[in-house]
Amino acid sequence: MDNKMEKRYGLPTAISMVIGIVIGSGVFIKGGKVLSLTGGNLLQGIAVVGIVGLICIICSLVFATLGSKYEKVNGVVDYAELALGPKYAYFVGWFMTMIYTPAIASMLAFFSSMMFLQLFGIAAIDFSTGMVNPAAIGLGAGFLIFGYGINALSPKLAGKLQVGMTVIKLIPLILMGVVGTIAGLINGATLDVLNFVNTPEYTPVDGAGFFKAIVGFAFAYEGWILATSINSELKDSKKNLPRALVIGSVVTIVLYALYIWAMSIVGDVNTIISTWPFGEVLPRIAFSKLFGSVVGTVVYVFITISCLGTMNGLIMASCRNMYSISSRGMGPKPEFFGHIDPQNNFAIKSSIVGLMTGGFWYAWTVVMWMGGPGLFATIHASEWFAWEPDEIGIICLYLMYIPMMIGLMVKAKDLDPIKRFVLPALGVLCCLFFCYAIWVGYGWKQCVGFLIFFAVVMFIGYLFERHRIKKAEKSKS
């Protein structure tokens, strides 16, 4: 029996898929943050977009090499297994299941509620008191529960919603990027923002601010690793996958850069900086300036849908993560969590694990990181706990890419020197740069605090696997 996937996609479709997967809600959430962290220096903000985009292109090309060499891969866990074997793949899968995917999904649930409340002019967080609005907490929790529920009970409907949300999220990005850029150049607002660096008000940011902006904007490019998994269905994948990744990533960089550039339509740098740290009010200000207050408000419908669409994509993966581990016969009770429910032909038990981990990270996000409703403000003030789950989790994944890239250099003896050594070496340097950026940008206490937490979670995963192995050996004897 031939189990190979049909070669159904050409280069144009592949490029569209890359753009659709990579472009998400990150630019709306982190755009204002980048401009604030760079002190209102528009060119530095564009440089952040370009640097992060270039890193993602290089790293995606490394995995495209693996993908075109082994066409049965379907995500980062498969890449880990090909490069370093099943044991390393298990720990990568465990990390994705327990930390990476649910942490980002939960953060997006809160961001969705934050953007939705902006429709009514309601602030999610009062930064003068540090209080989180209970309405924002409840609404975000509702979004998260609904997302996991619809993915577990009706995965086909969840897939259709994902396609629709992908189209919708491009509308405000393209609209502001193109029209805002043209209007800003015509009315002089962009020139005013560019000239801000030459005024006495401008205070150059230190390296920490710039590197923190790089770490923050990495969120906007997440998804490229998922784009590499289409290779098994791509015609002439050895040529078309790298082409699609490069072209799709360049288009994404251009759209992101145009959007950040178009924020200069506001004209007043101090207004842009004042939207720190989330920048959730910046789209309202910019779109209202360009299209009027009605459009400035309505745009939050599109941005909320964009956030929910990205959240749904992460939840789709989260519901399948434990099943992916169990299908390899690894982890806690693989026969239990690898079970497919006959009624909807889906991994319900794996989805429940996803919901539980998503709930944990949502609680961490709104209580520990954001300070909660005044209750955990002391813990939030401690740098050992104040790490942002989505951003530091993304950089941790880049850290886990490094052994895979080294494994490619060691094992892929049939590849030419560029694919075997040059690209992976550049990829390793890019990953190390991200690690350096978060160390400088956020400080060693936050990094070490997260790594301690990471080590505990990995050790728990090790204990589960060791127990499974001992149980299997005992049953054989």
Coordinates of C-alpha atoms in Angstrom, one line a residue:
M1 CA 0.0 0.0 0.0
D2 CA 1.3 3.5 -0.9
N3 CA 1.0 5.7 2.2
K4 CA 2.6 8.8 0.6
M5 CA 0.7 12.1 0.5
E6 CA -0.5 13.2 -2.8
K7 CA 1.6 15.9 -4.5
R8 CA -1.2 18.4 -4.8
Y9 CA 0.3 21.9 -4.3
G10 CA 2.3 24.1 -6.6
L11 CA 4.6 27.0 -5.8
P12 CA 1.8 29.7 -5.7
T13 CA -0.3 27.7 -3.3
A14 CA 2.7 27.0 -1.1
I15 CA 3.6 30.7 -0.9
S16 CA 0.0 31.5 0.1
M17 CA 0.1 28.8 2.8
V18 CA 3.3 30.2 4.2
I19 CA 1.9 33.7 4.4
G20 CA -1.3 32.5 5.9
I21 CA 0.4 30.4 8.5
V22 CA 3.1 33.0 9.6
I23 CA 1.0 36.2 9.5
G24 CA -1.1 36.3 12.7
S25 CA -2.1 38.7 15.4
G26 CA 1.4 39.4 16.6
V27 CA 2.0 42.5 14.6
F28 CA -1.2 44.2 16.1
I29 CA -0.2 43.2 19.6
K30 CA 3.6 43.7 19.5
G31 CA 3.7 46.6 17.0
G32 CA 3.1 49.3 19.5
K33 CA 5.4 47.6 21.9
V34 CA 8.3 47.6 19.4
L35 CA 7.9 51.3 18.7
S36 CA 7.7 52.0 22.4
L37 CA 10.8 49.9 23.2
T38 CA 12.8 51.7 20.5
G39 CA 11.9 55.1 22.0
G40 CA 9.8 56.1 19.0
N41 CA 12.7 55.6 16.6
L42 CA 10.8 54.4 13.5
L43 CA 13.9 53.2 11.6
Q44 CA 14.9 51.0 14.6
G45 CA 11.4 49.6 14.7
I46 CA 11.7 48.6 11.0
A47 CA 15.1 47.2 11.7
V48 CA 13.6 44.9 14.4
V49 CA 11.1 43.6 11.8
G50 CA 13.8 42.9 9.3
I51 CA 16.2 41.3 11.8
V52 CA 13.6 38.9 13.2
G53 CA 12.3 38.1 9.7
L54 CA 15.8 37.3 8.4
I55 CA 16.4 35.0 11.3
C56 CA 13.2 33.2 10.6
I57 CA 14.1 32.8 6.9
I58 CA 17.5 31.3 7.7
C59 CA 16.0 28.9 10.3
S60 CA 13.1 27.9 8.1
L61 CA 15.6 27.1 5.3
V62 CA 17.5 24.7 7.6
F63 CA 14.3 22.8 8.4
A64 CA 13.2 22.9 4.7
T65 CA 16.4 21.0 4.0
L66 CA 15.3 18.4 6.5
G67 CA 11.8 18.4 5.2
S68 CA 12.8 17.9 1.6
K69 CA 15.2 15.1 2.6
Y70 CA 12.6 13.3 4.7
E71 CA 9.1 14.0 3.3
K72 CA 7.1 12.3 6.0
V73 CA 7.8 14.9 8.6
N74 CA 4.9 16.8 10.1
G75 CA 6.2 19.3 12.5
V76 CA 8.9 20.1 15.0
V77 CA 8.7 16.8 16.9
D78 CA 9.4 14.9 13.7
Y79 CA 12.3 17.1 12.9
A80 CA 13.7 16.4 16.3
E81 CA 13.3 12.7 15.8
L82 CA 15.1 12.8 12.4
A83 CA 18.0 14.8 13.7
L84 CA 18.6 13.3 17.2
G85 CA 16.3 10.3 17.6
P86 CA 13.1 9.5 19.5
K87 CA 14.3 10.4 23.0
Y88 CA 15.0 14.0 22.1
A89 CA 11.8 14.1 20.1
Y90 CA 9.9 13.1 23.2
F91 CA 11.3 15.9 25.3
V92 CA 10.6 18.4 22.5
G93 CA 7.0 17.1 22.3
W94 CA 6.7 17.3 26.1
F95 CA 7.8 20.9 26.0
M96 CA 5.4 21.7 23.2
T97 CA 2.6 20.0 25.1
M98 CA 3.2 21.4 28.6
I99 CA 4.7 24.9 27.9
Y100 CA 5.0 26.3 24.4
T101 CA 1.6 25.7 22.7
P102 CA -0.8 26.2 25.7
A103 CA 1.2 29.2 27.0
I104 CA 0.9 31.1 23.7
A105 CA -2.7 30.0 23.2
S106 CA -3.6 31.3 26.7
M107 CA -1.8 34.6 26.1
L108 CA -3.7 35.0 22.8
A109 CA -7.0 34.3 24.7
F110 CA -6.3 37.3 27.0
F111 CA -5.1 39.5 24.0
S112 CA -8.4 38.6 22.2
S113 CA -10.4 39.8 25.2
M114 CA -8.2 42.9 25.5
M115 CA -8.8 43.8 21.9
F116 CA -12.5 43.0 22.1
L117 CA -13.0 45.3 25.1
Q118 CA -11.3 48.1 23.1
L119 CA -14.4 48.1 20.9
F120 CA -16.2 49.6 23.9
G121 CA -13.3 51.7 25.1
I122 CA -12.8 49.5 28.1
A123 CA -9.2 49.0 29.3
A124 CA -8.2 45.5 30.2
I125 CA -5.5 46.7 32.6
D126 CA -5.3 49.8 34.7
F127 CA -1.6 50.5 34.7
S128 CA -1.9 53.3 37.3
T129 CA -3.0 50.8 39.9
G130 CA -1.7 47.5 38.3
M131 CA -5.2 46.0 38.4
V132 CA -6.4 43.6 35.8
N133 CA -10.1 44.2 34.8
P134 CA -12.1 41.1 36.0
A135 CA -14.2 41.4 32.8
A136 CA -11.1 40.9 30.7
I137 CA -10.1 37.9 32.8
G138 CA -13.5 36.3 32.5
L139 CA -13.9 37.0 28.7
G140 CA -10.4 35.7 27.9
A141 CA -11.2 32.5 29.9
G142 CA -14.4 32.1 28.0
F143 CA -12.5 32.5 24.7
L144 CA -10.0 29.8 25.7
I145 CA -12.7 27.3 26.9
F146 CA -14.7 27.8 23.8
G147 CA -11.6 27.3 21.6
Y148 CA -10.7 24.0 23.2
G149 CA -14.3 22.9 23.3
I150 CA -15.0 23.5 19.6
N151 CA -11.7 21.8 18.6
A152 CA -12.3 18.8 20.7
L153 CA -16.0 18.3 19.9
S154 CA -16.1 19.5 16.3
P155 CA -12.6 19.6 14.8
K156 CA -14.0 20.0 11.2
L157 CA -15.8 23.2 12.2
A158 CA -12.7 24.4 13.9
G159 CA -10.7 23.9 10.7
K160 CA -13.3 25.8 8.6
L161 CA -13.2 28.7 11.1
Q162 CA -9.5 28.8 10.9
V163 CA -9.6 29.3 7.1
G164 CA -12.1 32.2 7.4
M165 CA -10.1 33.9 10.2
T166 CA -6.9 33.7 8.1
V167 CA -8.5 35.8 5.4
I168 CA -10.0 38.3 7.8
K169 CA -6.8 39.0 9.6
L170 CA -5.1 40.2 6.5
I171 CA -7.7 43.0 5.8
P172 CA -6.6 45.6 8.5
L173 CA -2.9 44.7 7.9
I174 CA -3.0 45.4 4.2
L175 CA -5.4 48.3 4.5
M176 CA -3.2 50.2 7.1
G177 CA 0.1 49.1 5.5
V178 CA -0.7 50.5 2.1
V179 CA -3.1 53.4 2.7
G180 CA -1.4 54.5 5.9
T181 CA 2.0 54.6 4.3
I182 CA 0.8 56.6 1.4
A183 CA -1.2 59.0 3.5
G184 CA 1.7 59.5 6.0
L185 CA 4.1 60.4 3.3
I186 CA 1.6 62.8 1.7
N187 CA 0.5 64.7 4.9
G188 CA 4.0 64.8 6.4
A189 CA 3.1 62.7 9.5
T190 CA 5.8 60.1 8.7
L191 CA 8.4 62.8 8.3
D192 CA 7.5 64.3 11.7
V193 CA 8.0 60.8 13.3
L194 CA 11.3 60.2 11.5
N195 CA 12.6 63.7 12.5
F196 CA 11.8 62.9 16.2
V197 CA 15.3 61.4 16.6
N198 CA 16.7 64.9 15.9
T199 CA 14.7 66.7 18.5
P200 CA 15.7 67.4 22.2
E201 CA 12.8 65.1 23.3
Y202 CA 14.4 62.0 21.9
T203 CA 16.2 59.8 24.3
P204 CA 18.2 57.0 22.6
V205 CA 17.2 53.6 24.1
D206 CA 19.9 51.3 25.5
G207 CA 20.7 47.9 24.0
A208 CA 18.3 46.2 26.4
G209 CA 15.3 48.0 24.9
F210 CA 16.3 47.1 21.4
F211 CA 16.9 43.5 22.2
K212 CA 13.7 43.3 24.2
A213 CA 11.9 44.6 21.1
I214 CA 13.5 41.8 19.0
V215 CA 12.4 39.2 21.5
G216 CA 8.9 40.6 21.6
F217 CA 8.5 40.7 17.8
A218 CA 9.6 37.1 17.4
F219 CA 6.0 36.4 18.5
A220 CA 4.7 37.9 15.2
Y221 CA 6.7 35.4 13.1
E222 CA 5.9 32.2 15.0
G223 CA 4.4 29.6 12.7
W224 CA 7.1 29.2 10.1
I225 CA 8.0 25.8 11.5
L226 CA 4.5 24.7 10.8
A227 CA 4.8 25.9 7.2
T228 CA 7.6 23.5 6.6
S229 CA 5.3 20.5 7.1
I230 CA 3.6 21.0 3.8
N231 CA 6.6 19.5 1.9
S232 CA 5.1 16.0 1.6
E233 CA 2.2 17.5 -0.4
L234 CA 4.3 19.9 -2.5
K235 CA 5.3 19.3 -6.1
D236 CA 9.1 19.3 -6.6
S237 CA 9.5 20.1 -2.9
K238 CA 13.3 20.2 -2.9
K239 CA 13.1 23.4 -5.0
N240 CA 9.6 24.7 -4.2
L241 CA 9.7 24.5 -0.4
P242 CA 12.8 26.8 0.0
R243 CA 11.3 29.1 -2.6
A244 CA 8.0 29.3 -0.9
L245 CA 9.6 29.9 2.5
V246 CA 11.8 32.7 1.2
I247 CA 9.1 34.4 -0.9
G248 CA 6.4 34.0 1.7
S249 CA 8.7 35.3 4.5
V250 CA 9.8 38.3 2.4
V251 CA 6.1 39.2 1.7
T252 CA 5.5 38.9 5.5
I253 CA 8.4 41.1 6.3
V254 CA 7.2 43.7 3.8
L255 CA 3.7 43.7 5.2
Y256 CA 4.9 43.9 8.8
A257 CA 7.3 46.7 7.9
L258 CA 4.6 48.6 6.1
Y259 CA 2.2 48.3 9.0
I260 CA 4.9 49.5 11.5
W261 CA 5.8 52.3 9.2
A262 CA 2.2 53.2 8.7
M263 CA 1.8 53.7 12.5
S264 CA 3.6 57.0 11.8
I265 CA 0.3 58.3 10.6
V266 CA -0.3 59.2 14.2
G267 CA 2.3 61.9 13.8
D268 CA 3.0 62.3 17.5
V269 CA 5.8 60.0 18.8
N270 CA 4.8 60.6 22.4
T271 CA 1.3 59.3 21.7
I272 CA 2.8 56.1 20.2
I273 CA 5.2 55.6 23.1
S274 CA 2.3 56.2 25.6
T275 CA 0.6 53.0 24.3
W276 CA 3.2 50.9 26.1
P277 CA 3.4 48.0 27.0
F278 CA 0.8 46.3 24.8
G279 CA 0.0 49.0 22.3
E280 CA -3.6 47.9 22.2
V281 CA -5.0 51.4 21.8
L282 CA -2.5 52.2 18.9
P283 CA -4.6 50.7 16.1
R284 CA -7.6 52.8 17.2
I285 CA -5.6 56.0 17.2
A286 CA -4.0 55.2 13.8
F287 CA -7.1 54.0 12.0
S288 CA -9.2 56.8 13.4
K289 CA -6.6 59.3 12.2
L290 CA -6.8 57.8 8.7
F291 CA -10.3 56.6 8.3
G292 CA -12.4 58.3 11.1
S293 CA -13.5 57.2 14.5
V294 CA -16.0 54.7 13.3
V295 CA -13.4 52.7 11.3
G296 CA -11.0 53.2 14.2
T297 CA -13.4 51.3 16.4
V298 CA -14.7 48.7 13.9
V299 CA -11.1 47.6 13.1
Y300 CA -11.0 46.0 16.6
V301 CA -13.5 43.5 15.3
F302 CA -11.0 42.4 12.7
I303 CA -8.1 42.4 15.1
T304 CA -10.1 40.4 17.7
I305 CA -10.9 37.8 15.0
S306 CA -7.2 37.8 14.0
C307 CA -6.2 37.1 17.6
L308 CA -8.9 34.4 18.0
G309 CA -7.8 32.8 14.7
T310 CA -4.2 32.6 15.9
M311 CA -5.4 31.3 19.2
N312 CA -7.5 28.7 17.4
G313 CA -4.5 27.5 15.4
L314 CA -2.5 27.0 18.6
I315 CA -5.4 25.2 20.3
M316 CA -5.7 22.9 17.2
A317 CA -2.0 21.9 17.9
S318 CA -2.5 21.8 21.7
C319 CA -5.4 19.3 21.4
R320 CA -3.2 17.0 19.4
N321 CA 0.1 17.4 21.3
M322 CA -0.4 14.6 23.9
Y323 CA -1.8 12.3 21.2
S324 CA 1.4 13.0 19.1
I325 CA 3.5 11.8 22.0
S326 CA 1.3 8.8 22.8
S327 CA 1.2 7.7 19.2
R328 CA 5.0 7.2 19.5
G329 CA 4.3 4.9 22.4
M330 CA 5.9 7.4 24.8
G331 CA 5.0 9.5 27.8
P332 CA 2.3 8.9 30.5
K333 CA -0.2 6.1 29.6
P334 CA 0.2 6.2 25.8
E335 CA -2.6 3.7 25.4
F336 CA -4.9 6.0 27.2
F337 CA -4.0 9.4 25.8
G338 CA -3.4 8.0 22.3
H339 CA -7.1 6.8 22.2
I340 CA -9.3 8.1 19.4
D341 CA -12.9 8.7 20.3
P342 CA -15.1 6.7 17.9
Q343 CA -18.0 9.3 17.9
N344 CA -16.1 12.2 16.4
N345 CA -12.9 10.4 15.4
F346 CA -10.7 12.7 17.5
A347 CA -8.3 12.5 20.4
I348 CA -10.7 13.8 23.2
K349 CA -8.4 12.7 26.0
S350 CA -5.4 14.5 24.5
S351 CA -7.7 17.6 24.1
I352 CA -8.5 17.5 27.8
V353 CA -4.8 17.6 28.6
G354 CA -4.6 20.6 26.3
L355 CA -7.4 22.3 28.1
M356 CA -5.9 21.7 31.5
T357 CA -2.5 23.0 30.5
G358 CA -4.1 26.0 28.7
G359 CA -6.0 26.7 31.9
F360 CA -2.8 26.6 34.0
W361 CA -1.1 29.0 31.7
Y362 CA -4.0 31.4 31.5
A363 CA -4.0 31.6 35.3
W364 CA -0.2 32.2 35.2
T365 CA -0.6 34.9 32.6
V366 CA -3.3 36.9 34.3
V367 CA -2.3 36.3 37.9
M368 CA 1.5 35.8 38.0
W369 CA 2.8 37.7 35.0
M370 CA 0.2 40.5 34.9
G371 CA -0.1 40.8 38.6
G372 CA -3.7 39.7 38.7
P373 CA -6.5 41.6 40.5
G374 CA -4.0 43.0 43.0
L375 CA -3.5 39.7 44.8
F376 CA -0.1 38.6 43.4
A377 CA 1.5 42.0 42.8
T378 CA 4.5 41.1 45.0
I379 CA 5.3 37.9 43.0
H380 CA 4.8 39.9 39.7
A381 CA 7.4 42.4 40.9
S382 CA 9.9 39.6 41.3
E383 CA 12.1 39.2 38.2
W384 CA 12.4 35.4 38.9
F385 CA 8.7 35.1 38.1
A386 CA 8.0 38.1 35.9
W387 CA 8.9 36.4 32.6
E388 CA 6.3 36.6 29.8
P389 CA 5.3 33.0 29.0
D390 CA 4.8 33.5 25.2
E391 CA 8.0 35.4 24.5
I392 CA 10.4 33.4 26.6
G393 CA 8.7 30.1 25.5
I394 CA 9.4 31.0 21.9
I395 CA 13.1 31.7 22.5
C396 CA 13.3 28.5 24.5
L397 CA 12.1 26.6 21.4
Y398 CA 14.9 28.3 19.4
L399 CA 17.3 27.0 22.0
M400 CA 16.0 23.5 21.4
Y401 CA 16.5 23.9 17.6
I402 CA 20.3 24.2 18.1
P403 CA 20.9 20.4 18.7
M404 CA 18.7 19.6 15.7
M405 CA 20.8 21.9 13.4
I406 CA 24.0 20.4 14.7
G407 CA 22.5 16.9 14.2
L408 CA 21.9 17.8 10.6
M409 CA 25.5 18.8 10.1
V410 CA 26.7 15.5 11.6
K411 CA 24.3 13.1 9.9
A412 CA 23.5 14.6 6.5
K413 CA 26.6 13.4 4.7
D414 CA 24.9 13.3 1.3
L415 CA 24.1 17.0 1.2
D416 CA 26.2 19.7 -0.4
P417 CA 28.4 21.9 1.9
I418 CA 26.0 24.8 1.9
K419 CA 23.0 22.8 3.0
R420 CA 25.0 20.6 5.4
F421 CA 27.2 23.2 7.0
V422 CA 26.6 26.8 6.0
L423 CA 22.9 27.0 6.5
P424 CA 22.8 25.0 9.8
A425 CA 25.7 27.0 11.1
L426 CA 23.9 30.3 10.3
G427 CA 20.8 28.8 11.9
V428 CA 22.7 28.1 15.1
L429 CA 24.1 31.6 15.2
C430 CA 20.5 33.0 14.7
C431 CA 19.2 30.9 17.6
L432 CA 22.1 32.0 19.8
F433 CA 21.4 35.6 18.9
F434 CA 17.8 35.2 20.1
C435 CA 19.1 33.7 23.4
Y436 CA 21.5 36.6 23.8
A437 CA 18.7 39.1 23.0
I438 CA 16.4 37.8 25.7
W439 CA 19.3 37.6 28.2
V440 CA 20.2 41.2 27.6
G441 CA 16.7 42.5 27.1
Y442 CA 15.0 40.8 30.1
G443 CA 17.9 40.1 32.4
W444 CA 19.5 37.0 33.7
K445 CA 17.0 36.6 36.6
Q446 CA 14.0 36.1 34.4
C447 CA 15.9 33.8 32.1
V448 CA 17.2 31.6 35.0
G449 CA 13.8 31.7 36.7
F450 CA 12.2 30.3 33.5
L451 CA 15.0 27.7 33.0
I452 CA 14.4 26.4 36.5
F453 CA 10.7 26.0 35.8
F454 CA 11.6 24.4 32.4
A455 CA 13.9 22.0 34.1
V456 CA 11.2 20.9 36.6
V457 CA 8.7 20.3 33.8
M458 CA 11.2 18.3 31.8
F459 CA 12.1 16.3 34.8
I460 CA 8.5 15.4 35.3
G461 CA 8.3 14.3 31.7
Y462 CA 11.4 12.2 32.3
L463 CA 9.8 10.5 35.3
F464 CA 6.7 9.6 33.3
E465 CA 8.8 8.1 30.5
R466 CA 11.0 6.2 33.0
H467 CA 7.9 4.8 34.7
R468 CA 6.5 3.7 31.3
I469 CA 9.7 1.9 30.4
K470 CA 10.0 0.1 33.7
K471 CA 6.3 -0.9 33.5
A472 CA 6.9 -2.3 29.9
E473 CA 10.0 -4.2 31.1
K474 CA 8.1 -5.7 34.0
S475 CA 5.2 -6.8 31.8
K476 CA 7.7 -8.6 29.5
S477 CA 9.4 -10.4 32.4

